[in-house]
Amino acid sequence: MALKFNLGAKIALGIGSATTVGVGGYVANEYLSGTKITELLEKDELVLLAKGGDAGQWTKRWKEYIDKGDNKWNLSNYDTSSKNTGSAPENFKEACTYNSTKKVNDNQTDIYKEVAEFCTKGFAVSELIGKEEKIQLIAEGDSQHQKWKEAWGKYFDEVKSSDPLKLGNLESSVRTTVPSNYKTRCDEEKVKEVRNKKDPTYLTVKSWCTTNK
């Protein structure tokens, strides 16, 4: 059975000790060399959830953790807390904080992937596009018709066969006529949650649903 200490107890014991067991039963001295997970997250443009804020997102990540079904981090009182999907328990947040300080060799390490999955902030694609300096989402309305035609023309020329927006039924489409569902698919994709600008959904919207400022 994995030993379980609360975060304060682990600090008091000294996480550098060879016998110290961290959140979820990870032996602390396995994570004393390499690069801090927080630094790797920053390089991957991932944002840790704020322990004192981001309540809605903490709840979402907690439910995702529960949905995995294996209590990967061996959180205490999990049988009870997992029945409440309305808010994330403090020991889940503490586990995120604790695990994010560990050192690993690269972003392919299991504990890094777990922190990235359960402890980072999500953004609507439109929110990240809004932070771009040179591009913006194509607006609705007849005044934007030419910009939609330009976007579709590029799509037709470059990616019609792979169809990243999943428009479907493009065999009879023509370059000069924007498909009726092109704008709709852009609208559907731009509200999806992504973690960073490397996400395929973000890149699809950026490539085919935007125009220069």
PDB file of C-alpha atoms in Angstrom:
ATOM      1  CA  MET A   1       0.000   0.000   0.000  1.00  0.00           C
ATOM      2  CA  ALA A   2       1.373   3.425  -0.913  1.00  0.00           C
ATOM      3  CA  LEU A   3       2.144   5.724   1.988  1.00  0.00           C
ATOM      4  CA  LYS A   4       0.131   8.934   1.925  1.00  0.00           C
ATOM      5  CA  PHE A   5       1.249  12.204   3.486  1.00  0.00           C
ATOM      6  CA  ASN A   6      -0.424  15.560   3.136  1.00  0.00           C
ATOM      7  CA  LEU A   7       1.618  18.259   1.438  1.00  0.00           C
ATOM      8  CA  GLY A   8       2.655  19.894   4.708  1.00  0.00           C
ATOM      9  CA  ALA A   9       3.877  16.603   6.107  1.00  0.00           C
ATOM     10  CA  LYS A  10       5.957  15.898   3.026  1.00  0.00           C
ATOM     11  CA  ILE A  11       7.627  19.283   3.314  1.00  0.00           C
ATOM     12  CA  ALA A  12       8.310  18.708   6.993  1.00  0.00           C
ATOM     13  CA  LEU A  13       9.868  15.321   6.250  1.00  0.00           C
ATOM     14  CA  GLY A  14      11.975  16.740   3.443  1.00  0.00           C
ATOM     15  CA  ILE A  15      11.171  15.644  -0.061  1.00  0.00           C
ATOM     16  CA  GLY A  16      14.857  15.156  -0.806  1.00  0.00           C
ATOM     17  CA  SER A  17      15.026  12.186   1.536  1.00  0.00           C
ATOM     18  CA  ALA A  18      15.552   8.870  -0.192  1.00  0.00           C
ATOM     19  CA  THR A  19      12.737   7.371   1.864  1.00  0.00           C
ATOM     20  CA  THR A  20      10.210  10.136   1.321  1.00  0.00           C
ATOM     21  CA  VAL A  21       7.150   9.138  -0.664  1.00  0.00           C
ATOM     22  CA  GLY A  22       5.340  11.908  -2.538  1.00  0.00           C
ATOM     23  CA  VAL A  23       1.742  12.367  -3.564  1.00  0.00           C
ATOM     24  CA  GLY A  24       0.535   9.222  -5.271  1.00  0.00           C
ATOM     25  CA  GLY A  25       3.396   7.073  -3.982  1.00  0.00           C
ATOM     26  CA  TYR A  26       6.088   8.555  -6.238  1.00  0.00           C
ATOM     27  CA  VAL A  27       9.523   8.247  -4.607  1.00  0.00           C
ATOM     28  CA  ALA A  28      10.838  11.779  -4.365  1.00  0.00           C
ATOM     29  CA  ASN A  29      14.464  11.047  -5.240  1.00  0.00           C
ATOM     30  CA  GLU A  30      13.361   9.870  -8.680  1.00  0.00           C
ATOM     31  CA  TYR A  31      12.679  13.515  -9.476  1.00  0.00           C
ATOM     32  CA  LEU A  32      15.756  15.326  -8.165  1.00  0.00           C
ATOM     33  CA  SER A  33      17.567  15.712 -11.497  1.00  0.00           C
ATOM     34  CA  GLY A  34      16.514  17.116 -14.830  1.00  0.00           C
ATOM     35  CA  THR A  35      14.222  20.059 -15.515  1.00  0.00           C
ATOM     36  CA  LYS A  36      11.340  21.197 -13.338  1.00  0.00           C
ATOM     37  CA  ILE A  37       7.966  20.310 -14.770  1.00  0.00           C
ATOM     38  CA  THR A  38       6.901  23.940 -14.360  1.00  0.00           C
ATOM     39  CA  GLU A  39       9.688  24.978 -16.734  1.00  0.00           C
ATOM     40  CA  LEU A  40       8.759  22.354 -19.304  1.00  0.00           C
ATOM     41  CA  LEU A  41       5.119  23.397 -19.119  1.00  0.00           C
ATOM     42  CA  GLU A  42       6.145  26.959 -19.894  1.00  0.00           C
ATOM     43  CA  LYS A  43       8.149  25.791 -22.905  1.00  0.00           C
ATOM     44  CA  ASP A  44       5.091  23.887 -24.103  1.00  0.00           C
ATOM     45  CA  GLU A  45       2.957  27.021 -23.612  1.00  0.00           C
ATOM     46  CA  LEU A  46       0.857  25.314 -20.935  1.00  0.00           C
ATOM     47  CA  VAL A  47      -0.494  27.287 -17.976  1.00  0.00           C
ATOM     48  CA  LEU A  48      -0.886  25.702 -14.539  1.00  0.00           C
ATOM     49  CA  LEU A  49      -4.243  26.258 -12.889  1.00  0.00           C
ATOM     50  CA  ALA A  50      -4.084  28.738 -10.018  1.00  0.00           C
ATOM     51  CA  LYS A  51      -4.645  26.946  -6.716  1.00  0.00           C
ATOM     52  CA  GLY A  52      -6.682  29.867  -5.382  1.00  0.00           C
ATOM     53  CA  GLY A  53      -8.697  30.466  -8.547  1.00  0.00           C
ATOM     54  CA  ASP A  54      -9.894  28.881 -11.799  1.00  0.00           C
ATOM     55  CA  ALA A  55     -12.657  27.073  -9.876  1.00  0.00           C
ATOM     56  CA  GLY A  56     -14.592  26.025 -12.955  1.00  0.00           C
ATOM     57  CA  GLN A  57     -11.540  24.570 -14.622  1.00  0.00           C
ATOM     58  CA  TRP A  58     -10.432  22.778 -11.476  1.00  0.00           C
ATOM     59  CA  THR A  59     -13.830  21.097 -11.433  1.00  0.00           C
ATOM     60  CA  LYS A  60     -13.438  20.064 -15.057  1.00  0.00           C
ATOM     61  CA  ARG A  61      -9.945  18.639 -14.490  1.00  0.00           C
ATOM     62  CA  TRP A  62     -11.121  16.827 -11.373  1.00  0.00           C
ATOM     63  CA  LYS A  63     -13.900  15.143 -13.341  1.00  0.00           C
ATOM     64  CA  GLU A  64     -11.375  14.160 -16.016  1.00  0.00           C
ATOM     65  CA  TYR A  65      -9.176  12.655 -13.307  1.00  0.00           C
ATOM     66  CA  ILE A  66     -12.135  10.695 -11.932  1.00  0.00           C
ATOM     67  CA  ASP A  67     -13.111   9.528 -15.412  1.00  0.00           C
ATOM     68  CA  LYS A  68      -9.705   7.846 -15.737  1.00  0.00           C
ATOM     69  CA  GLY A  69     -10.918   5.552 -12.980  1.00  0.00           C
ATOM     70  CA  ASP A  70      -7.568   4.545 -11.494  1.00  0.00           C
ATOM     71  CA  ASN A  71      -6.780   7.283  -8.922  1.00  0.00           C
ATOM     72  CA  LYS A  72      -3.345   7.574 -10.500  1.00  0.00           C
ATOM     73  CA  TRP A  73      -1.997   9.717  -7.670  1.00  0.00           C
ATOM     74  CA  ASN A  74      -3.457   7.585  -4.864  1.00  0.00           C
ATOM     75  CA  LEU A  75      -5.279  10.548  -3.368  1.00  0.00           C
ATOM     76  CA  SER A  76      -6.531   9.964   0.159  1.00  0.00           C
ATOM     77  CA  ASN A  77     -10.301   9.738   0.756  1.00  0.00           C
ATOM     78  CA  TYR A  78     -10.741   9.189  -2.974  1.00  0.00           C
ATOM     79  CA  ASP A  79     -13.682   6.807  -2.590  1.00  0.00           C
ATOM     80  CA  THR A  80     -15.607   9.615  -0.925  1.00  0.00           C
ATOM     81  CA  SER A  81     -14.330  12.657  -2.812  1.00  0.00           C
ATOM     82  CA  SER A  82     -14.746  11.033  -6.224  1.00  0.00           C
ATOM     83  CA  LYS A  83     -18.492  10.952  -5.670  1.00  0.00           C
ATOM     84  CA  ASN A  84     -18.513  14.750  -5.701  1.00  0.00           C
ATOM     85  CA  THR A  85     -17.841  16.014  -9.210  1.00  0.00           C
ATOM     86  CA  GLY A  86     -19.079  19.507  -8.359  1.00  0.00           C
ATOM     87  CA  SER A  87     -15.772  20.792  -7.014  1.00  0.00           C
ATOM     88  CA  ALA A  88     -12.159  19.657  -6.879  1.00  0.00           C
ATOM     89  CA  PRO A  89     -10.882  18.630  -3.421  1.00  0.00           C
ATOM     90  CA  GLU A  90      -7.900  20.414  -1.910  1.00  0.00           C
ATOM     91  CA  ASN A  91      -5.664  17.351  -1.974  1.00  0.00           C
ATOM     92  CA  PHE A  92      -6.124  17.118  -5.745  1.00  0.00           C
ATOM     93  CA  LYS A  93      -4.971  20.731  -6.099  1.00  0.00           C
ATOM     94  CA  GLU A  94      -2.083  20.060  -3.705  1.00  0.00           C
ATOM     95  CA  ALA A  95      -1.073  17.045  -5.769  1.00  0.00           C
ATOM     96  CA  CYS A  96      -0.922  19.269  -8.847  1.00  0.00           C
ATOM     97  CA  THR A  97       1.227  21.807  -7.017  1.00  0.00           C
ATOM     98  CA  TYR A  98       3.512  19.138  -5.573  1.00  0.00           C
ATOM     99  CA  ASN A  99       3.942  17.145  -8.777  1.00  0.00           C
ATOM    100  CA  SER A 100       4.583  20.257 -10.867  1.00  0.00           C
ATOM    101  CA  THR A 101       7.758  20.953  -8.858  1.00  0.00           C
ATOM    102  CA  LYS A 102       9.321  17.603  -9.700  1.00  0.00           C
ATOM    103  CA  LYS A 103      12.231  17.357 -12.102  1.00  0.00           C
ATOM    104  CA  VAL A 104      12.082  15.126 -15.159  1.00  0.00           C
ATOM    105  CA  ASN A 105      14.192  14.471 -18.229  1.00  0.00           C
ATOM    106  CA  ASP A 106      11.656  15.630 -20.795  1.00  0.00           C
ATOM    107  CA  ASN A 107       7.993  16.137 -21.573  1.00  0.00           C
ATOM    108  CA  GLN A 108       7.518  12.468 -22.421  1.00  0.00           C
ATOM    109  CA  THR A 109       7.802  11.407 -18.780  1.00  0.00           C
ATOM    110  CA  ASP A 110       4.583   9.982 -17.339  1.00  0.00           C
ATOM    111  CA  ILE A 111       4.370  12.417 -14.429  1.00  0.00           C
ATOM    112  CA  TYR A 112       4.828  15.371 -16.802  1.00  0.00           C
ATOM    113  CA  LYS A 113       2.002  14.111 -19.002  1.00  0.00           C
ATOM    114  CA  GLU A 114      -0.217  13.675 -15.948  1.00  0.00           C
ATOM    115  CA  VAL A 115       0.404  17.224 -14.719  1.00  0.00           C
ATOM    116  CA  ALA A 116      -0.183  18.567 -18.225  1.00  0.00           C
ATOM    117  CA  GLU A 117      -3.450  16.648 -18.477  1.00  0.00           C
ATOM    118  CA  PHE A 118      -4.935  17.262 -15.036  1.00  0.00           C
ATOM    119  CA  CYS A 119      -3.433  20.544 -13.854  1.00  0.00           C
ATOM    120  CA  THR A 120      -3.332  22.969 -16.777  1.00  0.00           C
ATOM    121  CA  LYS A 121      -5.689  25.628 -17.991  1.00  0.00           C
ATOM    122  CA  GLY A 122      -7.870  25.369 -21.057  1.00  0.00           C
ATOM    123  CA  PHE A 123      -8.714  28.219 -23.410  1.00  0.00           C
ATOM    124  CA  ALA A 124     -11.326  28.673 -26.090  1.00  0.00           C
ATOM    125  CA  VAL A 125      -9.632  28.744 -29.484  1.00  0.00           C
ATOM    126  CA  SER A 126     -11.167  32.175 -30.073  1.00  0.00           C
ATOM    127  CA  GLU A 127      -9.503  33.477 -26.895  1.00  0.00           C
ATOM    128  CA  LEU A 128      -6.050  32.473 -28.096  1.00  0.00           C
ATOM    129  CA  ILE A 129      -6.707  33.787 -31.610  1.00  0.00           C
ATOM    130  CA  GLY A 130      -7.679  37.081 -29.963  1.00  0.00           C
ATOM    131  CA  LYS A 131      -4.148  37.350 -28.558  1.00  0.00           C
ATOM    132  CA  GLU A 132      -2.537  37.083 -31.984  1.00  0.00           C
ATOM    133  CA  GLU A 133      -0.984  40.304 -33.229  1.00  0.00           C
ATOM    134  CA  LYS A 134      -1.321  39.830 -36.971  1.00  0.00           C
ATOM    135  CA  ILE A 135      -4.502  37.831 -37.526  1.00  0.00           C
ATOM    136  CA  GLN A 136      -8.114  37.780 -36.366  1.00  0.00           C
ATOM    137  CA  LEU A 137     -11.137  35.563 -36.838  1.00  0.00           C
ATOM    138  CA  ILE A 138     -13.173  36.366 -39.925  1.00  0.00           C
ATOM    139  CA  ALA A 139     -16.301  38.149 -38.752  1.00  0.00           C
ATOM    140  CA  GLU A 140     -19.875  37.343 -39.688  1.00  0.00           C
ATOM    141  CA  GLY A 141     -21.851  39.452 -42.128  1.00  0.00           C
ATOM    142  CA  ASP A 142     -21.978  40.248 -45.824  1.00  0.00           C
ATOM    143  CA  SER A 143     -19.149  42.757 -45.490  1.00  0.00           C
ATOM    144  CA  GLN A 144     -16.818  39.843 -44.776  1.00  0.00           C
ATOM    145  CA  HIS A 145     -17.928  37.766 -47.751  1.00  0.00           C
ATOM    146  CA  GLN A 146     -14.746  38.406 -49.731  1.00  0.00           C
ATOM    147  CA  LYS A 147     -12.584  37.308 -46.811  1.00  0.00           C
ATOM    148  CA  TRP A 148     -14.537  34.085 -46.504  1.00  0.00           C
ATOM    149  CA  LYS A 149     -14.063  33.513 -50.246  1.00  0.00           C
ATOM    150  CA  GLU A 150     -10.325  34.072 -49.878  1.00  0.00           C
ATOM    151  CA  ALA A 151     -10.110  31.641 -46.961  1.00  0.00           C
ATOM    152  CA  TRP A 152     -12.113  29.027 -48.851  1.00  0.00           C
ATOM    153  CA  GLY A 153     -10.026  29.503 -51.990  1.00  0.00           C
ATOM    154  CA  LYS A 154      -6.866  28.776 -50.035  1.00  0.00           C
ATOM    155  CA  TYR A 155      -8.545  25.784 -48.389  1.00  0.00           C
ATOM    156  CA  PHE A 156      -9.677  24.491 -51.790  1.00  0.00           C
ATOM    157  CA  ASP A 157      -6.172  24.808 -53.254  1.00  0.00           C
ATOM    158  CA  GLU A 158      -4.196  23.393 -50.352  1.00  0.00           C
ATOM    159  CA  VAL A 159      -6.197  20.978 -48.228  1.00  0.00           C
ATOM    160  CA  LYS A 160      -9.428  20.064 -49.992  1.00  0.00           C
ATOM    161  CA  SER A 161      -8.454  16.385 -50.108  1.00  0.00           C
ATOM    162  CA  SER A 162      -7.527  16.127 -46.410  1.00  0.00           C
ATOM    163  CA  ASP A 163     -10.427  18.415 -45.358  1.00  0.00           C
ATOM    164  CA  PRO A 164      -9.217  19.394 -41.843  1.00  0.00           C
ATOM    165  CA  LEU A 165     -12.492  21.207 -41.089  1.00  0.00           C
ATOM    166  CA  LYS A 166     -14.387  18.025 -41.974  1.00  0.00           C
ATOM    167  CA  LEU A 167     -16.747  19.818 -44.331  1.00  0.00           C
ATOM    168  CA  GLY A 168     -17.532  16.637 -46.247  1.00  0.00           C
ATOM    169  CA  ASN A 169     -19.005  16.166 -49.738  1.00  0.00           C
ATOM    170  CA  LEU A 170     -16.412  18.343 -51.452  1.00  0.00           C
ATOM    171  CA  GLU A 171     -16.218  16.295 -54.659  1.00  0.00           C
ATOM    172  CA  SER A 172     -18.487  18.705 -56.534  1.00  0.00           C
ATOM    173  CA  SER A 173     -17.338  21.891 -54.791  1.00  0.00           C
ATOM    174  CA  VAL A 174     -15.903  24.780 -56.769  1.00  0.00           C
ATOM    175  CA  ARG A 175     -13.257  27.282 -55.768  1.00  0.00           C
ATOM    176  CA  THR A 176     -15.448  30.331 -56.282  1.00  0.00           C
ATOM    177  CA  THR A 177     -18.339  29.237 -54.059  1.00  0.00           C
ATOM    178  CA  VAL A 178     -17.921  28.992 -50.294  1.00  0.00           C
ATOM    179  CA  PRO A 179     -19.627  25.811 -48.993  1.00  0.00           C
ATOM    180  CA  SER A 180     -22.663  26.530 -46.856  1.00  0.00           C
ATOM    181  CA  ASN A 181     -21.120  24.825 -43.818  1.00  0.00           C
ATOM    182  CA  TYR A 182     -17.689  26.464 -44.024  1.00  0.00           C
ATOM    183  CA  LYS A 183     -18.539  29.319 -41.659  1.00  0.00           C
ATOM    184  CA  THR A 184     -20.510  26.953 -39.434  1.00  0.00           C
ATOM    185  CA  ARG A 185     -17.544  24.632 -39.002  1.00  0.00           C
ATOM    186  CA  CYS A 186     -15.310  27.593 -38.156  1.00  0.00           C
ATOM    187  CA  ASP A 187     -17.848  28.712 -35.555  1.00  0.00           C
ATOM    188  CA  GLU A 188     -17.988  25.227 -34.045  1.00  0.00           C
ATOM    189  CA  GLU A 189     -14.230  24.834 -33.879  1.00  0.00           C
ATOM    190  CA  LYS A 190     -13.415  28.268 -32.487  1.00  0.00           C
ATOM    191  CA  VAL A 191     -15.338  27.650 -29.247  1.00  0.00           C
ATOM    192  CA  LYS A 192     -13.585  24.370 -28.470  1.00  0.00           C
ATOM    193  CA  GLU A 193     -11.189  24.179 -25.542  1.00  0.00           C
ATOM    194  CA  VAL A 194      -7.478  23.743 -26.176  1.00  0.00           C
ATOM    195  CA  ARG A 195      -4.493  23.944 -23.835  1.00  0.00           C
ATOM    196  CA  ASN A 196      -2.078  25.832 -26.089  1.00  0.00           C
ATOM    197  CA  LYS A 197      -1.395  27.101 -29.591  1.00  0.00           C
ATOM    198  CA  LYS A 198       0.113  23.775 -30.620  1.00  0.00           C
ATOM    199  CA  ASP A 199      -3.238  22.016 -30.483  1.00  0.00           C
ATOM    200  CA  PRO A 200      -4.406  20.758 -33.919  1.00  0.00           C
ATOM    201  CA  THR A 201      -7.826  22.377 -33.441  1.00  0.00           C
ATOM    202  CA  TYR A 202      -6.215  25.752 -32.804  1.00  0.00           C
ATOM    203  CA  LEU A 203      -3.953  25.369 -35.835  1.00  0.00           C
ATOM    204  CA  THR A 204      -6.904  24.426 -38.053  1.00  0.00           C
ATOM    205  CA  VAL A 205      -8.903  27.493 -37.034  1.00  0.00           C
ATOM    206  CA  LYS A 206      -5.858  29.730 -37.350  1.00  0.00           C
ATOM    207  CA  SER A 207      -5.140  28.448 -40.843  1.00  0.00           C
ATOM    208  CA  TRP A 208      -8.639  28.440 -42.344  1.00  0.00           C
ATOM    209  CA  CYS A 209     -10.894  30.764 -40.331  1.00  0.00           C
ATOM    210  CA  THR A 210      -8.805  33.910 -39.937  1.00  0.00           C
ATOM    211  CA  THR A 211      -7.726  36.943 -41.894  1.00  0.00           C
ATOM    212  CA  ASN A 212      -4.954  39.501 -41.551  1.00  0.00           C
ATOM    213  CA  LYS A 213      -5.618  42.472 -39.298  1.00  0.00           C
TER     214      LYS A 213
END
